[in-house]
Short mmCIF file of N, CA and C in Angstrom, two decimals:
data_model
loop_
_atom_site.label_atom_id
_atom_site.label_comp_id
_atom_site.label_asym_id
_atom_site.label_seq_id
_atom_site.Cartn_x
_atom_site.Cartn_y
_atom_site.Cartn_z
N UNK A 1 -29.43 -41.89 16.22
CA UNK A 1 -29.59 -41.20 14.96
C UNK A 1 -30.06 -39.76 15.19
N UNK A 2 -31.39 -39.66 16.08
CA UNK A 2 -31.40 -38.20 16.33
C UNK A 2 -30.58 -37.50 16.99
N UNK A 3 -29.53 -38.11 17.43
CA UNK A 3 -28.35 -37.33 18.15
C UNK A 3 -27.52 -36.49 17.17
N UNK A 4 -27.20 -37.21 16.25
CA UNK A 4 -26.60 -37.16 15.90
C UNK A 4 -27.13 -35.83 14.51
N UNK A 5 -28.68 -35.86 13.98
CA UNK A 5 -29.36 -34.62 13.13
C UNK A 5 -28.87 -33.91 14.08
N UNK A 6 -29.19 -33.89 15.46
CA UNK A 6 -29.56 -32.88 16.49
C UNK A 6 -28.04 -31.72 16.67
N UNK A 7 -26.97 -32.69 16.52
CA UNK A 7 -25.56 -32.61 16.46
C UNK A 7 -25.34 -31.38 15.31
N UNK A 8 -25.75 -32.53 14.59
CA UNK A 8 -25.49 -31.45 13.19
C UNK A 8 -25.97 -30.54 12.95
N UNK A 9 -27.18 -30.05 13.36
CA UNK A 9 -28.33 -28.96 13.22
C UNK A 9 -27.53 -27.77 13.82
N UNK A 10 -27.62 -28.00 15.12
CA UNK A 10 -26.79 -27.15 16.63
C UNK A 10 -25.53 -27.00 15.99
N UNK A 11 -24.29 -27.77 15.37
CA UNK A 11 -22.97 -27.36 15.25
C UNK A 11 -23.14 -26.16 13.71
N UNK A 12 -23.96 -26.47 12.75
CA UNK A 12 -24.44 -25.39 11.29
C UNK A 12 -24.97 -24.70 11.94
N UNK A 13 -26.47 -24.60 13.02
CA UNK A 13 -26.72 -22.85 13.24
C UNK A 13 -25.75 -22.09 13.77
N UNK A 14 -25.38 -23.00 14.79
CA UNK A 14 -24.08 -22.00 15.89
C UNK A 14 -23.29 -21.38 14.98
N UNK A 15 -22.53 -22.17 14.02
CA UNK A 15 -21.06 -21.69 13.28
C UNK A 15 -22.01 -20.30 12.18
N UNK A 16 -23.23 -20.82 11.71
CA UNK A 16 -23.67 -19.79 11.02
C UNK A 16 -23.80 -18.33 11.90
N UNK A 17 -24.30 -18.73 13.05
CA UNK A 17 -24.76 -17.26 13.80
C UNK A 17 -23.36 -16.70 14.10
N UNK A 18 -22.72 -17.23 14.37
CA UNK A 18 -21.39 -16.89 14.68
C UNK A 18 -20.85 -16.19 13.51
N UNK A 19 -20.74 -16.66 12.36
CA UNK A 19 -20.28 -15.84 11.44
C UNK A 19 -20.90 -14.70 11.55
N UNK A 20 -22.58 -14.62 11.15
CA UNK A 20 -23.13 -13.60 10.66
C UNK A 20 -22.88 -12.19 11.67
N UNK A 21 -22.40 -13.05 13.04
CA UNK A 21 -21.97 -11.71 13.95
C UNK A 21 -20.73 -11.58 14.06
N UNK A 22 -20.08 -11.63 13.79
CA UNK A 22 -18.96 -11.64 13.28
C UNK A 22 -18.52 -10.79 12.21
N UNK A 23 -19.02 -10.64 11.02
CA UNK A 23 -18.87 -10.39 9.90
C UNK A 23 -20.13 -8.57 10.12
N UNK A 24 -21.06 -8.72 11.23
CA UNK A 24 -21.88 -7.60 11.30
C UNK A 24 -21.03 -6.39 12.55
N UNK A 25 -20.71 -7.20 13.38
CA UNK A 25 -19.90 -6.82 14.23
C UNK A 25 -18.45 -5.91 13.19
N UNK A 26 -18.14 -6.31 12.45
CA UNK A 26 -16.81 -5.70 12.01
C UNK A 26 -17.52 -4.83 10.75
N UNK A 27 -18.65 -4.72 10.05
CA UNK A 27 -19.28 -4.10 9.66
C UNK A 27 -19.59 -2.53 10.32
N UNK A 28 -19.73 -2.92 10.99
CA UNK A 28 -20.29 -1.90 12.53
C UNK A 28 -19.58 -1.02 13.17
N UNK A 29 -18.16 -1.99 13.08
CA UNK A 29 -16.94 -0.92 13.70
C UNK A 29 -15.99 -0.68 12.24
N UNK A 30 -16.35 -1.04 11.09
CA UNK A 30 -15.80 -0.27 10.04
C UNK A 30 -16.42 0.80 9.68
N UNK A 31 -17.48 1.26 9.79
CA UNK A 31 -18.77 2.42 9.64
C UNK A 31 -18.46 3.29 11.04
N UNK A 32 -18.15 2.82 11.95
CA UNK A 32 -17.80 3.50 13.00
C UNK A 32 -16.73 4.37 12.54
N UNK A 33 -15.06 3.74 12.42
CA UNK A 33 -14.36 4.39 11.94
C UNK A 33 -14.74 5.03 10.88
N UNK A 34 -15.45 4.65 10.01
CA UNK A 34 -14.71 5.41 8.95
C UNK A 34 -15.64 7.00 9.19
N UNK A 35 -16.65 7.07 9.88
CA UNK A 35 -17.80 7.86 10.09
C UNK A 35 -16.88 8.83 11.26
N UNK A 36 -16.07 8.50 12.09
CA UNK A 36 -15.29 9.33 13.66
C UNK A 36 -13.87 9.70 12.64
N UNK A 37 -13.24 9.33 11.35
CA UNK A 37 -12.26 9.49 10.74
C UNK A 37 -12.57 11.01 10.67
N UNK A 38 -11.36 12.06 11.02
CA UNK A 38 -11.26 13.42 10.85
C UNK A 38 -10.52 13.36 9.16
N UNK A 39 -11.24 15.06 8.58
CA UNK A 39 -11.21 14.92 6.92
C UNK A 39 -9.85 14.85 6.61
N UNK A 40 -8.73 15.82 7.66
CA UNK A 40 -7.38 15.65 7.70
C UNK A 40 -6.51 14.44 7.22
N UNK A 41 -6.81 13.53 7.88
CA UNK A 41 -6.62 11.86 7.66
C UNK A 41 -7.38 11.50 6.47
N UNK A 42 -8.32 11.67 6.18
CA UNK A 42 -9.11 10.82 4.55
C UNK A 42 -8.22 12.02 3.45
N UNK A 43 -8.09 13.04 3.22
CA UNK A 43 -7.75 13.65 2.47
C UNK A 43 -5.86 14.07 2.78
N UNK A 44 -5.58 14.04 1.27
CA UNK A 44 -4.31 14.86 1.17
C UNK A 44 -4.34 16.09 1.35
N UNK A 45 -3.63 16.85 1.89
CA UNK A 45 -3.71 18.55 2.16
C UNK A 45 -2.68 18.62 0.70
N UNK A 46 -2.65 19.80 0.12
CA UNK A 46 -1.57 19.96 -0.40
C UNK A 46 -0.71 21.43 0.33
N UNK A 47 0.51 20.69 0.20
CA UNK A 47 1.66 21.24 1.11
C UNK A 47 2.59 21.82 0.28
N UNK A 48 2.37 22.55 -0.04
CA UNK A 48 3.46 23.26 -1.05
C UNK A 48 5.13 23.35 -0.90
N UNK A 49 5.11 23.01 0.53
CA UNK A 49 6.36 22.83 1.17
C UNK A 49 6.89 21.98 0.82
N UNK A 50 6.41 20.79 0.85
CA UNK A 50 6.18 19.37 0.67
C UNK A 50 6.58 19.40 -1.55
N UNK A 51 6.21 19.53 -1.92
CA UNK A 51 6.12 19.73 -3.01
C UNK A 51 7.33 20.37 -3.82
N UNK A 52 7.64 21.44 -3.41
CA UNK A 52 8.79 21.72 -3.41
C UNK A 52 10.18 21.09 -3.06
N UNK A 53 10.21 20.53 -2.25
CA UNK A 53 11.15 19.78 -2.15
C UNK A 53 11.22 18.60 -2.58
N UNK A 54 10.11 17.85 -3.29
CA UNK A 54 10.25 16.95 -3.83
C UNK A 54 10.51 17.25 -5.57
N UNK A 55 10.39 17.98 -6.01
CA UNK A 55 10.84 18.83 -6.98
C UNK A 55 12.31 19.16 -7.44
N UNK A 56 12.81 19.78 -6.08
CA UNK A 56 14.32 19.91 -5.69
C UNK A 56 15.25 18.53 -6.01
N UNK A 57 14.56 17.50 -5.41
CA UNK A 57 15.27 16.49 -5.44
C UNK A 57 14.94 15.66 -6.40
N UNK A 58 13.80 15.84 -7.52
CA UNK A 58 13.65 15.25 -8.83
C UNK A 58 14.89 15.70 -9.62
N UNK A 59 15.16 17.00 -9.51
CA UNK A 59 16.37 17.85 -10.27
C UNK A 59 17.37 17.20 -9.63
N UNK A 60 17.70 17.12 -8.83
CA UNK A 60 18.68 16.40 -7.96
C UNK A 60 19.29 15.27 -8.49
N UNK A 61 17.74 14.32 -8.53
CA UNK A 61 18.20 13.11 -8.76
C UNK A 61 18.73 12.68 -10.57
N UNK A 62 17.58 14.19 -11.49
CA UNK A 62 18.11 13.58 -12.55
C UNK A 62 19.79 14.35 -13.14
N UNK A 63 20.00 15.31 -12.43
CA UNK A 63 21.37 15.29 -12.46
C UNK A 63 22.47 14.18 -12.30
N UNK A 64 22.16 13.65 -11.46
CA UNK A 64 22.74 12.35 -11.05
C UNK A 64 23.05 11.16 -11.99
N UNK A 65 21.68 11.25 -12.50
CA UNK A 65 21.83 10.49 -13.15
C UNK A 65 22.52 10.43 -14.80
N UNK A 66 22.25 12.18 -15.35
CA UNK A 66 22.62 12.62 -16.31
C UNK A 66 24.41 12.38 -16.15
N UNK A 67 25.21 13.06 -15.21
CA UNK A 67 26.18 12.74 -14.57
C UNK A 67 27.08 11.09 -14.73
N UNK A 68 25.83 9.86 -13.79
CA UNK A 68 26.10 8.64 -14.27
C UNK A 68 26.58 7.89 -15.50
N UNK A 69 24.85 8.72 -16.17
CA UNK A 69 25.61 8.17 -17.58
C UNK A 69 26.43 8.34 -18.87
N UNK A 70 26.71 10.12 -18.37
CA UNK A 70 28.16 10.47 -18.88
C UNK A 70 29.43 9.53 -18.63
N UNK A 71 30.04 9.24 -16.92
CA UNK A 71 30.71 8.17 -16.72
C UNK A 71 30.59 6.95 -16.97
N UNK A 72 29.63 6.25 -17.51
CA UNK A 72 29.42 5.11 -18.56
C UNK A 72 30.09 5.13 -19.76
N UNK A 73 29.14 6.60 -20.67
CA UNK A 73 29.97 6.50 -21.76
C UNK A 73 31.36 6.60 -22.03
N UNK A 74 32.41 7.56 -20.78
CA UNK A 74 33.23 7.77 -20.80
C UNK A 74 34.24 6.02 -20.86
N UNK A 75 33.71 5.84 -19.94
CA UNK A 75 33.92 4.48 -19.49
C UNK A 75 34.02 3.32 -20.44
N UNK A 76 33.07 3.37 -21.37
CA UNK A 76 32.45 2.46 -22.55
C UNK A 76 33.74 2.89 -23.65
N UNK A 77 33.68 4.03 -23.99
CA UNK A 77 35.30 4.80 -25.01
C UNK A 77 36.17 4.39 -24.63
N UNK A 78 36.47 4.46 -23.00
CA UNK A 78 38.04 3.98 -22.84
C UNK A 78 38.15 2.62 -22.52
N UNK A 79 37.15 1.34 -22.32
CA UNK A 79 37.43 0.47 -22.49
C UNK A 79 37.36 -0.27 -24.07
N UNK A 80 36.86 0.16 -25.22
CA UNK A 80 36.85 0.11 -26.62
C UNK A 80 37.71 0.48 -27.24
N UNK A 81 38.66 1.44 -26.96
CA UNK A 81 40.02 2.59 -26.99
C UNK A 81 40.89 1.09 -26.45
N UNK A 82 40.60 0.37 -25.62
CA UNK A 82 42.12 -0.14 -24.76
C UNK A 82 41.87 -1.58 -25.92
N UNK A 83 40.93 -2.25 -26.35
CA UNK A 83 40.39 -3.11 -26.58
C UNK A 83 41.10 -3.36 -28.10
N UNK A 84 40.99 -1.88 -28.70
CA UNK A 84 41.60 -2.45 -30.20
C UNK A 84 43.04 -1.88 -30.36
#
């Protein structure tokens, strides 16, 4: 019977200590990083370069699409046109 408390005692502290270092340990090296992280990496720069061309290709894209759904409607007339 006392083998068996003794068992149980030893297998709950171990698994406990184990966690708690575990869980302090990755504590430790998340504070690490985030503390050695250069501001470059935590922050967006703004890139005007960058910006611009995503701009370009908003126009881009809603041409495209303006475009698309002209050939829909076109599309929609001449199959309604063939229909009656």
């Amino acid at each position: 019977m006392i083998f068996f408390l003794t068992n149980t005692v030893l297998d709950i502290g171990l698994g406990a200590s184990f966690w708690i270092l575990k869980q302090t340990s990755y504590g430790l090296y998340s504070a690490y990083r985030y503390l050695t992280n250069n501001s470059e990496t935590r922050y967006i720069t703004n890139n005007s370069e960058s910006n611009d061309t995503l701009v370009i290709l908003y126009k881009e894209q809603q041409d495209k699409i303006e475009e698309l759904n002209n050939n829909i409607d076109r599309l929609t007339k001449l199959v309604e046109h063939k229909l009656e």
